Amino acid sequence: AQTVTQSQPEMSVQEAETVTLSCTYDTSENNYYLFWYKQPPSRQMILVIRQEAYKQQNATENRFSVNFQKAAKSFSLKISDSQLGDTAMYFCAFMGRDNNDMRFGAGTRLTVKP
Amino acid sequence: DTAVSQTPKYLVTQMGNDKSIKCEQNLGHDTMYWYKQDSKKFLKIMFSYNNKELIINETVPNRFSPKSPDKAHLNLHINSLELGDSAVYFCASSRQGAQTQYFGPGTRLLVL
């Protein structure tokens, strides 16, 4: 079974600075998908970024980018120019290519300080 | 426009009661899901339905029963509620295949 590990329960960053959230996963599959979701205090789960394992190029979405290291099974999220609104729980998630079974990590609580 | 909606947003009830949470999506997706988020924020899939057929059923007590009247709806019925059922329940939907899942706002269930 696939497992997703987020080793940083909590992190903080100063506004306008850059922060990186770590995620590792374990799988025997070759093709799969990885996601980062954000959950602000409002509780809503919001997709931040998605990466297909067959793509070598790292996904980017404005201030959010990933460092996908397939051999190391690592999928970190970098947030540049952090904003107060980035304060939230961030969940890393894995999904196999042939199913819809999404597995989540335990989450990292990020606080952006003014 | 709401993409994935859930009702109610909050539900407080007594142990032993039966309750339902409704979910609707207007995205035209054909796969819907229920997740449970516990007090430590851990998210775990409970059920997945594709075209009204159950395709994932994790180790969930049979007191929980999903019902999908059509592709746009997936309701969650919970019988004989227990204290440990207190959690936030999220509905989600996606297109068929390993596609991005879009979540509803969650329903916070508190069993007293």
mmCIF file of C-alpha atoms in Angstrom:
data_model
loop_
_atom_site.group_PDB
_atom_site.id
_atom_site.type_symbol
_atom_site.label_atom_id
_atom_site.label_comp_id
_atom_site.label_asym_id
_atom_site.label_seq_id
_atom_site.Cartn_x
_atom_site.Cartn_y
_atom_site.Cartn_z
ATOM 1 C CA ALA A 1 0.000 0.000 0.000
ATOM 2 C CA GLN A 2 1.152 3.470 -0.740
ATOM 3 C CA THR A 3 2.141 5.691 2.153
ATOM 4 C CA VAL A 4 2.741 9.413 2.221
ATOM 5 C CA THR A 5 4.967 11.000 4.852
ATOM 6 C CA GLN A 6 5.147 14.635 5.812
ATOM 7 C CA SER A 7 7.869 14.925 8.404
ATOM 8 C CA GLN A 8 7.237 18.540 9.392
ATOM 9 C CA PRO A 9 4.125 18.849 11.583
ATOM 10 C CA GLU A 10 4.532 22.621 11.846
ATOM 11 C CA MET A 11 6.487 25.323 10.074
ATOM 12 C CA SER A 12 6.579 29.082 10.070
ATOM 13 C CA VAL A 13 7.916 31.674 7.666
ATOM 14 C CA GLN A 14 8.133 35.440 7.537
ATOM 15 C CA GLU A 15 5.940 37.209 5.067
ATOM 16 C CA ALA A 16 7.632 37.628 1.662
ATOM 17 C CA GLU A 17 10.148 34.873 2.330
ATOM 18 C CA THR A 18 10.355 31.414 0.811
ATOM 19 C CA VAL A 19 9.492 28.149 2.521
ATOM 20 C CA THR A 20 9.730 24.524 1.466
ATOM 21 C CA LEU A 21 7.442 21.775 2.731
ATOM 22 C CA SER A 22 8.677 18.197 2.524
ATOM 23 C CA CYS A 23 6.845 15.092 1.365
ATOM 24 C CA THR A 24 8.030 11.574 0.679
ATOM 25 C CA TYR A 25 6.011 8.625 -0.483
ATOM 26 C CA ASP A 26 6.358 4.928 -0.950
ATOM 27 C CA THR A 27 5.053 3.068 -3.972
ATOM 28 C CA SER A 28 5.957 0.256 -6.344
ATOM 29 C CA GLU A 29 4.075 1.884 -9.209
ATOM 30 C CA ASN A 30 5.824 3.695 -12.018
ATOM 31 C CA ASN A 31 2.971 5.929 -13.128
ATOM 32 C CA TYR A 32 1.071 7.959 -10.589
ATOM 33 C CA TYR A 33 0.009 11.452 -9.591
ATOM 34 C CA LEU A 34 1.029 13.684 -6.728
ATOM 35 C CA PHE A 35 -0.834 16.618 -5.274
ATOM 36 C CA TRP A 36 -0.540 19.363 -2.736
ATOM 37 C CA TYR A 37 -3.750 20.552 -1.145
ATOM 38 C CA LYS A 38 -4.163 23.538 1.134
ATOM 39 C CA GLN A 39 -6.642 23.676 4.002
ATOM 40 C CA PRO A 40 -7.004 27.158 5.502
ATOM 41 C CA PRO A 41 -8.889 27.784 8.748
ATOM 42 C CA SER A 42 -12.078 27.900 6.695
ATOM 43 C CA ARG A 43 -11.646 24.116 6.384
ATOM 44 C CA GLN A 44 -12.029 24.095 2.601
ATOM 45 C CA MET A 45 -9.634 21.734 0.791
ATOM 46 C CA ILE A 46 -8.060 23.645 -2.088
ATOM 47 C CA LEU A 47 -5.855 22.139 -4.778
ATOM 48 C CA VAL A 48 -2.514 23.923 -4.914
ATOM 49 C CA ILE A 49 -0.581 21.939 -7.489
ATOM 50 C CA ARG A 50 -0.522 18.598 -9.306
ATOM 51 C CA GLN A 51 2.350 16.583 -10.762
ATOM 52 C CA GLU A 52 2.230 13.617 -13.115
ATOM 53 C CA ALA A 53 5.027 11.155 -12.394
ATOM 54 C CA TYR A 54 5.769 10.607 -16.081
ATOM 55 C CA LYS A 55 6.628 14.298 -16.488
ATOM 56 C CA GLN A 56 10.168 15.210 -15.590
ATOM 57 C CA GLN A 57 9.435 18.914 -15.526
ATOM 58 C CA ASN A 58 8.452 20.238 -12.134
ATOM 59 C CA ALA A 59 4.960 21.714 -11.929
ATOM 60 C CA THR A 60 4.559 25.386 -11.096
ATOM 61 C CA GLU A 61 1.528 27.522 -10.259
ATOM 62 C CA ASN A 62 2.415 31.168 -9.738
ATOM 63 C CA ARG A 63 4.240 31.355 -6.390
ATOM 64 C CA PHE A 64 3.963 27.605 -5.836
ATOM 65 C CA SER A 65 6.378 25.105 -7.319
ATOM 66 C CA VAL A 66 7.423 21.563 -6.608
ATOM 67 C CA ASN A 67 10.689 19.695 -6.563
ATOM 68 C CA PHE A 68 9.785 16.224 -7.795
ATOM 69 C CA GLN A 69 12.528 13.657 -7.347
ATOM 70 C CA LYS A 70 11.100 10.383 -8.657
ATOM 71 C CA ALA A 71 14.043 8.166 -7.769
ATOM 72 C CA ALA A 72 14.083 9.498 -4.235
ATOM 73 C CA LYS A 73 10.271 9.438 -4.053
ATOM 74 C CA SER A 74 10.276 12.991 -2.858
ATOM 75 C CA PHE A 75 7.778 15.724 -3.676
ATOM 76 C CA SER A 76 8.442 19.008 -1.879
ATOM 77 C CA LEU A 77 6.425 22.200 -2.211
ATOM 78 C CA LYS A 78 8.115 25.586 -2.418
ATOM 79 C CA ILE A 79 6.144 28.710 -1.652
ATOM 80 C CA SER A 80 7.823 31.905 -2.780
ATOM 81 C CA ASP A 81 7.001 35.398 -1.566
ATOM 82 C CA SER A 82 4.874 33.983 1.251
ATOM 83 C CA GLN A 83 1.666 35.834 1.999
ATOM 84 C CA LEU A 84 -0.452 35.927 5.135
ATOM 85 C CA GLY A 85 -3.181 34.125 3.220
ATOM 86 C CA ASP A 86 -0.873 31.149 2.755
ATOM 87 C CA THR A 87 -1.344 30.281 6.429
ATOM 88 C CA ALA A 88 -2.976 26.853 6.347
ATOM 89 C CA MET A 89 -2.532 23.111 6.682
ATOM 90 C CA TYR A 90 -0.814 21.673 3.625
ATOM 91 C CA PHE A 91 -1.430 18.072 2.620
ATOM 92 C CA CYS A 92 0.641 16.034 0.224
ATOM 93 C CA ALA A 93 -1.309 13.303 -1.577
ATOM 94 C CA PHE A 94 -0.597 10.326 -3.841
ATOM 95 C CA MET A 95 -2.856 8.665 -6.391
ATOM 96 C CA GLY A 96 -2.077 5.630 -8.516
ATOM 97 C CA ARG A 97 -2.624 5.908 -12.259
ATOM 98 C CA ASP A 98 -5.314 3.285 -12.511
ATOM 99 C CA ASN A 99 -7.486 4.161 -9.570
ATOM 100 C CA ASN A 100 -9.021 7.048 -7.698
ATOM 101 C CA ASP A 101 -7.710 6.038 -4.294
ATOM 102 C CA MET A 102 -5.970 9.157 -3.004
ATOM 103 C CA ARG A 103 -3.682 8.765 0.011
ATOM 104 C CA PHE A 104 -2.875 11.790 2.127
ATOM 105 C CA GLY A 105 0.047 12.650 4.365
ATOM 106 C CA ALA A 106 -0.539 13.829 7.917
ATOM 107 C CA GLY A 107 -0.201 17.475 6.914
ATOM 108 C CA THR A 108 2.085 20.391 7.732
ATOM 109 C CA ARG A 109 0.674 23.408 9.524
ATOM 110 C CA LEU A 110 2.246 26.507 7.974
ATOM 111 C CA THR A 111 2.074 29.900 9.655
ATOM 112 C CA VAL A 112 3.094 33.013 7.760
ATOM 113 C CA LYS A 113 4.168 35.731 10.158
ATOM 114 C CA PRO A 114 3.844 39.439 9.389
ATOM 115 C CA ASP B 1 -21.273 28.914 -8.466
ATOM 116 C CA THR B 2 -20.781 26.111 -5.977
ATOM 117 C CA ALA B 3 -18.922 23.158 -7.455
ATOM 118 C CA VAL B 4 -19.225 20.589 -4.660
ATOM 119 C CA SER B 5 -21.705 21.345 -1.908
ATOM 120 C CA GLN B 6 -22.525 19.544 1.317
ATOM 121 C CA THR B 7 -25.381 19.884 3.756
ATOM 122 C CA PRO B 8 -25.414 20.427 6.599
ATOM 123 C CA LYS B 9 -22.152 22.188 7.421
ATOM 124 C CA TYR B 10 -22.528 21.419 11.096
ATOM 125 C CA LEU B 11 -24.311 18.523 12.743
ATOM 126 C CA VAL B 12 -24.605 17.970 16.476
ATOM 127 C CA THR B 13 -26.430 14.854 17.609
ATOM 128 C CA GLN B 14 -26.746 12.312 20.347
ATOM 129 C CA MET B 15 -25.132 8.896 20.467
ATOM 130 C CA GLY B 16 -27.312 6.223 18.932
ATOM 131 C CA ASN B 17 -29.061 8.528 16.472
ATOM 132 C CA ASP B 18 -29.139 8.073 12.703
ATOM 133 C CA LYS B 19 -28.086 10.966 10.496
ATOM 134 C CA SER B 20 -27.407 11.761 6.845
ATOM 135 C CA ILE B 21 -25.058 14.135 5.075
ATOM 136 C CA LYS B 22 -25.854 15.175 1.543
ATOM 137 C CA CYS B 23 -23.416 15.943 -1.236
ATOM 138 C CA GLU B 24 -24.014 17.365 -4.677
ATOM 139 C CA GLN B 25 -21.633 18.338 -7.456
ATOM 140 C CA ASN B 26 -22.391 20.396 -10.547
ATOM 141 C CA LEU B 27 -19.088 19.758 -12.308
ATOM 142 C CA GLY B 28 -20.353 16.929 -14.487
ATOM 143 C CA HIS B 29 -17.988 14.500 -12.771
ATOM 144 C CA ASP B 30 -18.812 10.814 -12.676
ATOM 145 C CA THR B 31 -16.832 9.800 -9.604
ATOM 146 C CA MET B 32 -17.592 10.935 -6.059
ATOM 147 C CA TYR B 33 -15.972 10.241 -2.715
ATOM 148 C CA TRP B 34 -16.392 10.510 1.030
ATOM 149 C CA TYR B 35 -13.450 11.241 3.291
ATOM 150 C CA LYS B 36 -13.183 11.443 7.063
ATOM 151 C CA GLN B 37 -10.854 13.934 8.740
ATOM 152 C CA ASP B 38 -10.199 13.137 12.384
ATOM 153 C CA SER B 39 -9.286 15.476 15.212
ATOM 154 C CA LYS B 40 -5.611 15.263 14.263
ATOM 155 C CA LYS B 41 -6.464 16.448 10.754
ATOM 156 C CA PHE B 42 -5.697 13.081 9.184
ATOM 157 C CA LEU B 43 -7.704 12.540 5.993
ATOM 158 C CA LYS B 44 -8.763 9.068 5.010
ATOM 159 C CA ILE B 45 -10.938 7.896 2.169
ATOM 160 C CA MET B 46 -14.095 6.045 3.117
ATOM 161 C CA PHE B 47 -15.934 5.421 -0.134
ATOM 162 C CA SER B 48 -15.646 6.064 -3.831
ATOM 163 C CA TYR B 49 -18.500 5.834 -6.323
ATOM 164 C CA ASN B 50 -18.202 5.804 -10.081
ATOM 165 C CA ASN B 51 -21.346 6.115 -12.165
ATOM 166 C CA LYS B 52 -23.423 5.146 -9.160
ATOM 167 C CA GLU B 53 -21.359 2.029 -8.426
ATOM 168 C CA LEU B 54 -19.200 1.523 -5.371
ATOM 169 C CA ILE B 55 -15.544 1.118 -6.346
ATOM 170 C CA ILE B 56 -13.698 1.788 -3.095
ATOM 171 C CA ASN B 57 -14.868 0.774 0.315
ATOM 172 C CA GLU B 58 -12.172 1.113 2.914
ATOM 173 C CA THR B 59 -12.451 -0.513 6.304
ATOM 174 C CA VAL B 60 -15.473 1.411 7.422
ATOM 175 C CA PRO B 61 -18.096 0.121 9.867
ATOM 176 C CA ASN B 62 -21.246 -1.003 8.116
ATOM 177 C CA ARG B 63 -23.108 1.650 10.097
ATOM 178 C CA PHE B 64 -21.900 3.929 7.319
ATOM 179 C CA SER B 65 -23.713 3.517 4.032
ATOM 180 C CA PRO B 66 -23.246 5.677 0.960
ATOM 181 C CA LYS B 67 -26.142 6.144 -1.387
ATOM 182 C CA SER B 68 -25.895 7.572 -4.877
ATOM 183 C CA PRO B 69 -29.259 8.357 -6.479
ATOM 184 C CA ASP B 70 -27.517 9.760 -9.557
ATOM 185 C CA LYS B 71 -24.099 10.808 -10.777
ATOM 186 C CA ALA B 72 -24.370 14.257 -9.223
ATOM 187 C CA HIS B 73 -25.214 13.111 -5.701
ATOM 188 C CA LEU B 74 -23.563 10.938 -3.091
ATOM 189 C CA ASN B 75 -25.158 10.923 0.327
ATOM 190 C CA LEU B 76 -23.717 9.417 3.482
ATOM 191 C CA HIS B 77 -25.995 7.727 5.979
ATOM 192 C CA ILE B 78 -24.721 6.911 9.430
ATOM 193 C CA ASN B 79 -26.672 4.645 11.761
ATOM 194 C CA SER B 80 -26.292 4.267 15.514
ATOM 195 C CA LEU B 81 -23.834 7.126 15.839
ATOM 196 C CA GLU B 82 -20.918 6.682 18.226
ATOM 197 C CA LEU B 83 -18.653 9.186 19.952
ATOM 198 C CA GLY B 84 -15.780 8.142 17.692
ATOM 199 C CA ASP B 85 -17.730 9.202 14.633
ATOM 200 C CA SER B 86 -17.127 12.826 15.569
ATOM 201 C CA ALA B 87 -15.046 14.262 12.736
ATOM 202 C CA VAL B 88 -15.211 16.410 9.647
ATOM 203 C CA TYR B 89 -16.595 14.580 6.635
ATOM 204 C CA PHE B 90 -15.630 15.733 3.164
ATOM 205 C CA CYS B 91 -17.284 14.928 -0.089
ATOM 206 C CA ALA B 92 -15.223 15.175 -3.291
ATOM 207 C CA SER B 93 -15.667 14.542 -6.982
ATOM 208 C CA SER B 94 -13.534 14.002 -10.052
ATOM 209 C CA ARG B 95 -13.708 12.810 -13.605
ATOM 210 C CA GLN B 96 -13.173 9.108 -14.151
ATOM 211 C CA GLY B 97 -9.595 7.930 -13.886
ATOM 212 C CA ALA B 98 -6.798 9.342 -11.787
ATOM 213 C CA GLN B 99 -8.019 12.872 -12.002
ATOM 214 C CA THR B 100 -7.855 15.798 -9.633
ATOM 215 C CA GLN B 101 -10.440 15.639 -6.884
ATOM 216 C CA TYR B 102 -12.432 18.698 -5.914
ATOM 217 C CA PHE B 103 -13.661 18.894 -2.357
ATOM 218 C CA GLY B 104 -16.792 20.173 -0.728
ATOM 219 C CA PRO B 105 -16.654 22.506 2.285
ATOM 220 C CA GLY B 106 -16.904 19.669 4.796
ATOM 221 C CA THR B 107 -19.476 18.730 7.431
ATOM 222 C CA ARG B 108 -18.421 18.894 11.045
ATOM 223 C CA LEU B 109 -20.166 16.124 12.947
ATOM 224 C CA LEU B 110 -20.190 16.154 16.718
ATOM 225 C CA VAL B 111 -21.656 13.192 18.563
ATOM 226 C CA LEU B 112 -22.490 13.824 22.209
#
